[in-house]
mmCIF file of C-alpha atoms in Angstrom:
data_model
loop_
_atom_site.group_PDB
_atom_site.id
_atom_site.type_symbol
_atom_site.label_atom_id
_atom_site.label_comp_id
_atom_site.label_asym_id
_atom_site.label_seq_id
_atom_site.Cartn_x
_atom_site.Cartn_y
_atom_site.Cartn_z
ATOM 1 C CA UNK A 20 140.595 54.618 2.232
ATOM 2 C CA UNK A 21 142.853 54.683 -0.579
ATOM 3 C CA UNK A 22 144.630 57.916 0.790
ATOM 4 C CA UNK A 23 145.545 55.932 3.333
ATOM 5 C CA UNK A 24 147.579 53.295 1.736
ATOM 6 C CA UNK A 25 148.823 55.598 -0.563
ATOM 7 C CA UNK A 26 152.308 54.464 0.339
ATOM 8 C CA UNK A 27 152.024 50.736 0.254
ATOM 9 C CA UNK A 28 149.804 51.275 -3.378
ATOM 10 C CA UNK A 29 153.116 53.169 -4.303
ATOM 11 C CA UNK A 30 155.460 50.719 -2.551
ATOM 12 C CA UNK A 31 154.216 48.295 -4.849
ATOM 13 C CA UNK A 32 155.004 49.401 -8.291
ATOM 14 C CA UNK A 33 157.971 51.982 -7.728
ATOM 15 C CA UNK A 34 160.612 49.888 -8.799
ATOM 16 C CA UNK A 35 158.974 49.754 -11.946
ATOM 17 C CA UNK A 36 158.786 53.388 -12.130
ATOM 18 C CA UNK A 37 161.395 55.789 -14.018
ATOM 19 C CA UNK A 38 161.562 59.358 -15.976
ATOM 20 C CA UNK A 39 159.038 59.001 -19.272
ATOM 21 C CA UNK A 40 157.064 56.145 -18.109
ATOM 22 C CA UNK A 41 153.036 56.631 -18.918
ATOM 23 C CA UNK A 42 150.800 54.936 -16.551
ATOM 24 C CA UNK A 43 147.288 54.046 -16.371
ATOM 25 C CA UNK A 44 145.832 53.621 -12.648
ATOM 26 C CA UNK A 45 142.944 51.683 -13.687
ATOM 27 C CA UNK A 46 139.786 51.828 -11.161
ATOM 28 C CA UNK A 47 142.076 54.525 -9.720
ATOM 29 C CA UNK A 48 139.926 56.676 -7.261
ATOM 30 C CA UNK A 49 140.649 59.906 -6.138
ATOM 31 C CA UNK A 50 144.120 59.782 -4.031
ATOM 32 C CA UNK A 51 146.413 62.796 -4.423
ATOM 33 C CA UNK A 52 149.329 61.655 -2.621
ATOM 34 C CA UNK A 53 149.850 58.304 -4.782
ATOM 35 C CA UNK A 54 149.584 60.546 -7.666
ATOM 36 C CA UNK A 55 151.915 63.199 -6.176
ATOM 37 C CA UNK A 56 154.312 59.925 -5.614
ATOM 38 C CA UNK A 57 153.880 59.078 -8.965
ATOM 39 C CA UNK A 58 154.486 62.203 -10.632
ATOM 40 C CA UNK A 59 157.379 63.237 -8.535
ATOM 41 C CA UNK A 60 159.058 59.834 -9.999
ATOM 42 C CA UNK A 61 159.065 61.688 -13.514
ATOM 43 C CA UNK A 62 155.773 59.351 -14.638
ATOM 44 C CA UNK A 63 153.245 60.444 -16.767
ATOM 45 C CA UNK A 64 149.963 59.740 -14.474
ATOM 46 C CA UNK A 65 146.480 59.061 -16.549
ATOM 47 C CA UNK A 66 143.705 57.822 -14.349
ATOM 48 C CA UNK A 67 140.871 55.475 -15.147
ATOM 49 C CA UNK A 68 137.812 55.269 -12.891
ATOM 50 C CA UNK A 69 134.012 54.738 -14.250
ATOM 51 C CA UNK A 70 132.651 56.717 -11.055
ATOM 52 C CA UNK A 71 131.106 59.842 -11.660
ATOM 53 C CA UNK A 72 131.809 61.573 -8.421
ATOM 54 C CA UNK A 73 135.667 60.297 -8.859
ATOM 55 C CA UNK A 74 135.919 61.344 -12.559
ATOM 56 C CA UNK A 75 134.409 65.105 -10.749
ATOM 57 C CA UNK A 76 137.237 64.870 -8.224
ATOM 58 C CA UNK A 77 139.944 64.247 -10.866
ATOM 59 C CA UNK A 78 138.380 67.353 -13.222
ATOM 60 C CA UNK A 79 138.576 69.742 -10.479
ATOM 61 C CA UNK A 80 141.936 68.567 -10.059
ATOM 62 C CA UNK A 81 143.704 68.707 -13.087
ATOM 63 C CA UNK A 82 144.518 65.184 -13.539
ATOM 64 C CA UNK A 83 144.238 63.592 -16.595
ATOM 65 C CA UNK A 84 141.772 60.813 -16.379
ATOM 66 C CA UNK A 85 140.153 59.169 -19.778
ATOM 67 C CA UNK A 86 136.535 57.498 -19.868
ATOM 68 C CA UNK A 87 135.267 54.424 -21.138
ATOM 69 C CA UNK A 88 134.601 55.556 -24.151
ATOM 70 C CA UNK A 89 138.370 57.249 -24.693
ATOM 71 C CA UNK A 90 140.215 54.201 -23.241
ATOM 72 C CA UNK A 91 138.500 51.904 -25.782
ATOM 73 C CA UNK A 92 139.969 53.896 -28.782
ATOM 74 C CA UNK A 93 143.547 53.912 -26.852
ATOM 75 C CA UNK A 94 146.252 51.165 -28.668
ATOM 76 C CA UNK A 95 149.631 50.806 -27.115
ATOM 77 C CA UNK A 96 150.159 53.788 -25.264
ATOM 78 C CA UNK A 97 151.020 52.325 -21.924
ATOM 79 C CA UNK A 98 154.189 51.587 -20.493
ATOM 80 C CA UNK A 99 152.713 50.361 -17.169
ATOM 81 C CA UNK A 100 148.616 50.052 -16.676
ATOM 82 C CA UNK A 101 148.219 48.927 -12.795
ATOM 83 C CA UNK A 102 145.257 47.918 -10.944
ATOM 84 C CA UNK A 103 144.812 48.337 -7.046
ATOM 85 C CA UNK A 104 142.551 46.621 -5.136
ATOM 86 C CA UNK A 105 140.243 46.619 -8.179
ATOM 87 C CA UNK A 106 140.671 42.749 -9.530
ATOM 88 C CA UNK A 107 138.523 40.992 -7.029
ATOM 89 C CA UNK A 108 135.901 43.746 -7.946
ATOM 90 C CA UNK A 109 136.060 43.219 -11.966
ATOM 91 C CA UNK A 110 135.800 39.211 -11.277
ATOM 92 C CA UNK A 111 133.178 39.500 -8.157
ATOM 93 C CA UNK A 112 130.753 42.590 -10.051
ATOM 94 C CA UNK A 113 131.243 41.812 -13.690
ATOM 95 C CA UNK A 114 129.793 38.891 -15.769
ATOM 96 C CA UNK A 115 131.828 36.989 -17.917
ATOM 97 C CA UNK A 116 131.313 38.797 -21.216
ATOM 98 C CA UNK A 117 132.168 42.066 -19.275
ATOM 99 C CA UNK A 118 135.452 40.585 -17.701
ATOM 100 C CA UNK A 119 136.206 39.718 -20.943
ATOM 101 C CA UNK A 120 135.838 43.322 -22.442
ATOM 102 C CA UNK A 121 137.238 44.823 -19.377
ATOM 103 C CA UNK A 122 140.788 42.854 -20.202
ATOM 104 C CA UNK A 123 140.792 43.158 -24.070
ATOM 105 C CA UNK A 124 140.459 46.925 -23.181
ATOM 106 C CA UNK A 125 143.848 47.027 -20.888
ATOM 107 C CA UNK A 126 145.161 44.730 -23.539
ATOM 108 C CA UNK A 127 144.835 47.155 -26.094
ATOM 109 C CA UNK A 128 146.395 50.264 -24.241
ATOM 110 C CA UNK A 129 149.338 48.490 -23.269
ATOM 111 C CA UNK A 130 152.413 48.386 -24.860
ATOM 112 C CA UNK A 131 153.602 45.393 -26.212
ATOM 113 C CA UNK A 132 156.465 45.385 -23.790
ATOM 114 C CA UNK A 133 154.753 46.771 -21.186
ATOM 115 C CA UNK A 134 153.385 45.806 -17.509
ATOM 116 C CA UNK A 135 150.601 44.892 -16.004
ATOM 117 C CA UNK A 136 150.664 44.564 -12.463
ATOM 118 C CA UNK A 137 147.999 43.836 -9.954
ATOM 119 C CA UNK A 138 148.061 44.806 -6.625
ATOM 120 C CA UNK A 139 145.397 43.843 -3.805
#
């Protein structure tokens, strides 16, 4: 599925996008040609998905992806962390205690001047 809208889930934050930008697709999934998009815009590309099978996909890969456990010792390293259609699953999935760590975590890894955007 997200293959194909890879060009709407890049429509949305390109204008944001420029050479020696890091970004964090959080609850990315495994979608070549948005990261192809992304990386041909001169952007550092890290994904962030808790899936297994995804995390396998990204391996094989070569794409840099980070786990749980290595985003929650990341502080300001992200120009831009964006989530596609992954908000309505973090508030419909996750209790309120794990919203709340969920959120202090993206906090954390982005940059004090940096962007958050949300696309569903």
């Amino acid at each position: 599925r997200m293959n194909q809208t890879a060009t709407s889930k890049f429509g949305a934050i390109q204008p944001h996008l420029k050479e020696g930008v890091k970004l964090l697709d959080f609850g990315s999934g495994y979608s070549p040609e948005f990261i192809e998009q992304v990386k041909d815009a001169g952007v550092e590309y890290v994904a962030y998905d808790v899936s297994p099978t995804v995390q396998g996909q990204l391996q094989e890969n070569n794409i840099k992806f980070l786990t749980k456990e290595q985003l929650l010792q990341v502080e300001n390293e992200f120009d831009i962390i964006y989530l596609s259609s992954v908000f309505h699953e973090l508030m419909s999935y996750l209790d309120h205690q794990e919203r709340t760590e969920v959120f202090a975590m993206i906090d954390n890894a982005l940059k004090s001047d940096g962007k958050f955007i949300c696309w569903n």
